[in-house]
């Protein structure tokens, strides 16, 4: 199933909202990304930043499951959305 860039941005915004409300995980994201809370607010309009949010969540299966369960989306939806955003293209190494 193909995910459009628009639907990927919508899902990534939902994930960002979930992340912003997660008192345990938000500081981890801010520390890992070097972003400030203001950067997070401004990044909500940037597809590249939204891709980085999905990259972060996709680093840990437990985070994927928590976000997807909270948003009521299938677990594979985040990786499909990531592929539709800038920098998410699948690399063919052969």
PDB file of N, CA, C and O in Angstrom, residues 40-76:
ATOM      1  N   UNK A  40      10.918  22.158  17.938  1.00  0.00           N
ATOM      2  CA  UNK A  40       9.839  21.188  17.746  1.00  0.00           C
ATOM      3  C   UNK A  40       8.595  21.890  17.217  1.00  0.00           C
ATOM      4  O   UNK A  40       7.964  21.429  16.260  1.00  0.00           O
ATOM      5  N   UNK A  41       8.261  23.014  17.802  1.00  0.00           N
ATOM      6  CA  UNK A  41       7.087  23.773  17.327  1.00  0.00           C
ATOM      7  C   UNK A  41       7.278  24.227  15.882  1.00  0.00           C
ATOM      8  O   UNK A  41       6.377  24.097  15.059  1.00  0.00           O
ATOM      9  N   UNK A  42       8.440  24.754  15.571  1.00  0.00           N
ATOM     10  CA  UNK A  42       8.714  25.234  14.211  1.00  0.00           C
ATOM     11  C   UNK A  42       8.837  24.064  13.229  1.00  0.00           C
ATOM     12  O   UNK A  42       8.451  24.179  12.073  1.00  0.00           O
ATOM     13  N   UNK A  43       9.366  22.953  13.693  1.00  0.00           N
ATOM     14  CA  UNK A  43       9.571  21.788  12.838  1.00  0.00           C
ATOM     15  C   UNK A  43       8.291  21.126  12.385  1.00  0.00           C
ATOM     16  O   UNK A  43       8.288  20.353  11.423  1.00  0.00           O
ATOM     17  N   UNK A  44       7.212  21.423  13.049  1.00  0.00           N
ATOM     18  CA  UNK A  44       5.925  20.831  12.673  1.00  0.00           C
ATOM     19  C   UNK A  44       5.533  21.195  11.248  1.00  0.00           C
ATOM     20  O   UNK A  44       4.725  20.504  10.637  1.00  0.00           O
ATOM     21  N   UNK A  45       6.133  22.239  10.709  1.00  0.00           N
ATOM     22  CA  UNK A  45       5.839  22.659   9.329  1.00  0.00           C
ATOM     23  C   UNK A  45       6.852  22.142   8.322  1.00  0.00           C
ATOM     24  O   UNK A  45       6.726  22.425   7.136  1.00  0.00           O
ATOM     25  N   UNK A  46       7.852  21.430   8.789  1.00  0.00           N
ATOM     26  CA  UNK A  46       8.964  21.005   7.939  1.00  0.00           C
ATOM     27  C   UNK A  46       8.942  19.491   7.718  1.00  0.00           C
ATOM     28  O   UNK A  46       9.169  18.727   8.659  1.00  0.00           O
ATOM     29  N   UNK A  47       8.693  19.034   6.485  1.00  0.00           N
ATOM     30  CA  UNK A  47       8.651  17.595   6.215  1.00  0.00           C
ATOM     31  C   UNK A  47       9.950  16.871   6.576  1.00  0.00           C
ATOM     32  O   UNK A  47       9.920  15.707   6.975  1.00  0.00           O
ATOM     33  N   UNK A  48      11.080  17.550   6.457  1.00  0.00           N
ATOM     34  CA  UNK A  48      12.358  16.923   6.814  1.00  0.00           C
ATOM     35  C   UNK A  48      12.408  16.687   8.329  1.00  0.00           C
ATOM     36  O   UNK A  48      12.815  15.617   8.790  1.00  0.00           O
ATOM     37  N   UNK A  49      11.985  17.678   9.102  1.00  0.00           N
ATOM     38  CA  UNK A  49      11.946  17.520  10.557  1.00  0.00           C
ATOM     39  C   UNK A  49      10.968  16.415  10.951  1.00  0.00           C
ATOM     40  O   UNK A  49      11.265  15.597  11.827  1.00  0.00           O
ATOM     41  N   UNK A  50       9.810  16.390  10.299  1.00  0.00           N
ATOM     42  CA  UNK A  50       8.829  15.339  10.591  1.00  0.00           C
ATOM     43  C   UNK A  50       9.415  13.964  10.311  1.00  0.00           C
ATOM     44  O   UNK A  50       9.171  13.013  11.051  1.00  0.00           O
ATOM     45  N   UNK A  51      10.208  13.864   9.253  1.00  0.00           N
ATOM     46  CA  UNK A  51      10.894  12.600   8.967  1.00  0.00           C
ATOM     47  C   UNK A  51      11.843  12.221  10.084  1.00  0.00           C
ATOM     48  O   UNK A  51      11.956  11.045  10.452  1.00  0.00           O
ATOM     49  N   UNK A  52      12.520  13.225  10.665  1.00  0.00           N
ATOM     50  CA  UNK A  52      13.443  12.925  11.768  1.00  0.00           C
ATOM     51  C   UNK A  52      12.698  12.446  13.008  1.00  0.00           C
ATOM     52  O   UNK A  52      13.209  11.623  13.764  1.00  0.00           O
ATOM     53  N   UNK A  53      11.485  12.949  13.198  1.00  0.00           N
ATOM     54  CA  UNK A  53      10.655  12.476  14.313  1.00  0.00           C
ATOM     55  C   UNK A  53      10.340  10.992  14.118  1.00  0.00           C
ATOM     56  O   UNK A  53      10.481  10.179  15.034  1.00  0.00           O
ATOM     57  N   UNK A  54       9.947  10.636  12.896  1.00  0.00           N
ATOM     58  CA  UNK A  54       9.652   9.226  12.623  1.00  0.00           C
ATOM     59  C   UNK A  54      10.911   8.382  12.728  1.00  0.00           C
ATOM     60  O   UNK A  54      10.863   7.264  13.255  1.00  0.00           O
ATOM     61  N   UNK A  55      12.042   8.893  12.242  1.00  0.00           N
ATOM     62  CA  UNK A  55      13.310   8.154  12.387  1.00  0.00           C
ATOM     63  C   UNK A  55      13.575   7.836  13.850  1.00  0.00           C
ATOM     64  O   UNK A  55      13.976   6.718  14.199  1.00  0.00           O
ATOM     65  N   UNK A  56      13.364   8.807  14.709  1.00  0.00           N
ATOM     66  CA  UNK A  56      13.597   8.615  16.138  1.00  0.00           C
ATOM     67  C   UNK A  56      12.689   7.538  16.705  1.00  0.00           C
ATOM     68  O   UNK A  56      13.148   6.612  17.376  1.00  0.00           O
ATOM     69  N   UNK A  57      11.405   7.626  16.439  1.00  0.00           N
ATOM     70  CA  UNK A  57      10.456   6.652  16.977  1.00  0.00           C
ATOM     71  C   UNK A  57      10.749   5.260  16.422  1.00  0.00           C
ATOM     72  O   UNK A  57      10.660   4.260  17.151  1.00  0.00           O
ATOM     73  N   UNK A  58      11.145   5.192  15.161  1.00  0.00           N
ATOM     74  CA  UNK A  58      11.412   3.899  14.530  1.00  0.00           C
ATOM     75  C   UNK A  58      12.668   3.219  15.073  1.00  0.00           C
ATOM     76  O   UNK A  58      12.914   2.052  14.773  1.00  0.00           O
ATOM     77  N   UNK A  59      13.445   3.907  15.901  1.00  0.00           N
ATOM     78  CA  UNK A  59      14.650   3.301  16.482  1.00  0.00           C
ATOM     79  C   UNK A  59      14.321   2.226  17.518  1.00  0.00           C
ATOM     80  O   UNK A  59      15.162   1.394  17.827  1.00  0.00           O
ATOM     81  N   UNK A  60      13.115   2.248  18.050  1.00  0.00           N
ATOM     82  CA  UNK A  60      12.781   1.316  19.129  1.00  0.00           C
ATOM     83  C   UNK A  60      11.382   0.749  18.898  1.00  0.00           C
ATOM     84  O   UNK A  60      10.414   1.501  18.799  1.00  0.00           O
ATOM     85  N   UNK A  61      11.295  -0.568  18.797  1.00  0.00           N
ATOM     86  CA  UNK A  61      10.004  -1.211  18.552  1.00  0.00           C
ATOM     87  C   UNK A  61       8.971  -0.855  19.616  1.00  0.00           C
ATOM     88  O   UNK A  61       7.787  -0.707  19.319  1.00  0.00           O
ATOM     89  N   UNK A  62       9.408  -0.711  20.858  1.00  0.00           N
ATOM     90  CA  UNK A  62       8.463  -0.371  21.932  1.00  0.00           C
ATOM     91  C   UNK A  62       7.869   1.016  21.698  1.00  0.00           C
ATOM     92  O   UNK A  62       6.673   1.231  21.934  1.00  0.00           O
ATOM     93  N   UNK A  63       8.684   1.958  21.209  1.00  0.00           N
ATOM     94  CA  UNK A  63       8.178   3.298  20.927  1.00  0.00           C
ATOM     95  C   UNK A  63       7.187   3.264  19.777  1.00  0.00           C
ATOM     96  O   UNK A  63       6.171   3.953  19.806  1.00  0.00           O
ATOM     97  N   UNK A  64       7.514   2.460  18.756  1.00  0.00           N
ATOM     98  CA  UNK A  64       6.597   2.317  17.614  1.00  0.00           C
ATOM     99  C   UNK A  64       5.255   1.790  18.100  1.00  0.00           C
ATOM    100  O   UNK A  64       4.195   2.330  17.753  1.00  0.00           O
ATOM    101  N   UNK A  65       5.295   0.757  18.909  1.00  0.00           N
ATOM    102  CA  UNK A  65       4.059   0.153  19.399  1.00  0.00           C
ATOM    103  C   UNK A  65       3.273   1.136  20.263  1.00  0.00           C
ATOM    104  O   UNK A  65       2.050   1.241  20.122  1.00  0.00           O
ATOM    105  N   UNK A  66       3.959   1.867  21.137  1.00  0.00           N
ATOM    106  CA  UNK A  66       3.277   2.834  21.995  1.00  0.00           C
ATOM    107  C   UNK A  66       2.605   3.934  21.166  1.00  0.00           C
ATOM    108  O   UNK A  66       1.440   4.278  21.401  1.00  0.00           O
ATOM    109  N   UNK A  67       3.345   4.478  20.200  1.00  0.00           N
ATOM    110  CA  UNK A  67       2.796   5.557  19.372  1.00  0.00           C
ATOM    111  C   UNK A  67       1.626   5.048  18.534  1.00  0.00           C
ATOM    112  O   UNK A  67       0.570   5.681  18.471  1.00  0.00           O
ATOM    113  N   UNK A  68       1.809   3.907  17.898  1.00  0.00           N
ATOM    114  CA  UNK A  68       0.760   3.369  17.032  1.00  0.00           C
ATOM    115  C   UNK A  68      -0.478   2.975  17.833  1.00  0.00           C
ATOM    116  O   UNK A  68      -1.609   3.222  17.381  1.00  0.00           O
ATOM    117  N   UNK A  69      -0.274   2.392  18.991  1.00  0.00           N
ATOM    118  CA  UNK A  69      -1.416   2.046  19.836  1.00  0.00           C
ATOM    119  C   UNK A  69      -2.178   3.303  20.258  1.00  0.00           C
ATOM    120  O   UNK A  69      -3.409   3.335  20.230  1.00  0.00           O
ATOM    121  N   UNK A  70      -1.445   4.345  20.623  1.00  0.00           N
ATOM    122  CA  UNK A  70      -2.086   5.594  21.050  1.00  0.00           C
ATOM    123  C   UNK A  70      -2.826   6.264  19.894  1.00  0.00           C
ATOM    124  O   UNK A  70      -3.876   6.869  20.108  1.00  0.00           O
ATOM    125  N   UNK A  71      -2.288   6.137  18.689  1.00  0.00           N
ATOM    126  CA  UNK A  71      -2.886   6.787  17.519  1.00  0.00           C
ATOM    127  C   UNK A  71      -3.838   5.868  16.752  1.00  0.00           C
ATOM    128  O   UNK A  71      -4.431   6.292  15.757  1.00  0.00           O
ATOM    129  N   UNK A  72      -3.923   4.623  17.191  1.00  0.00           N
ATOM    130  CA  UNK A  72      -4.816   3.641  16.557  1.00  0.00           C
ATOM    131  C   UNK A  72      -4.494   3.439  15.074  1.00  0.00           C
ATOM    132  O   UNK A  72      -5.379   3.484  14.222  1.00  0.00           O
ATOM    133  N   UNK A  73      -3.201   3.261  14.802  1.00  0.00           N
ATOM    134  CA  UNK A  73      -2.762   2.971  13.432  1.00  0.00           C
ATOM    135  C   UNK A  73      -1.944   1.679  13.446  1.00  0.00           C
ATOM    136  O   UNK A  73      -1.376   1.313  14.486  1.00  0.00           O
ATOM    137  N   UNK A  74      -1.876   0.983  12.319  1.00  0.00           N
ATOM    138  CA  UNK A  74      -1.070  -0.243  12.262  1.00  0.00           C
ATOM    139  C   UNK A  74       0.415   0.065  12.493  1.00  0.00           C
ATOM    140  O   UNK A  74       0.890   1.151  12.140  1.00  0.00           O
ATOM    141  N   UNK A  75       1.126  -0.893  13.056  1.00  0.00           N
ATOM    142  CA  UNK A  75       2.536  -0.692  13.378  1.00  0.00           C
ATOM    143  C   UNK A  75       3.365  -0.337  12.147  1.00  0.00           C
ATOM    144  O   UNK A  75       4.303   0.446  12.242  1.00  0.00           O
ATOM    145  N   UNK A  76       3.051  -0.882  11.006  1.00  0.00           N
ATOM    146  CA  UNK A  76       3.837  -0.625   9.796  1.00  0.00           C
ATOM    147  C   UNK A  76       3.556   0.758   9.197  1.00  0.00           C
ATOM    148  O   UNK A  76       4.274   1.217   8.303  1.00  0.00           O
TER     149      UNK A  76
END
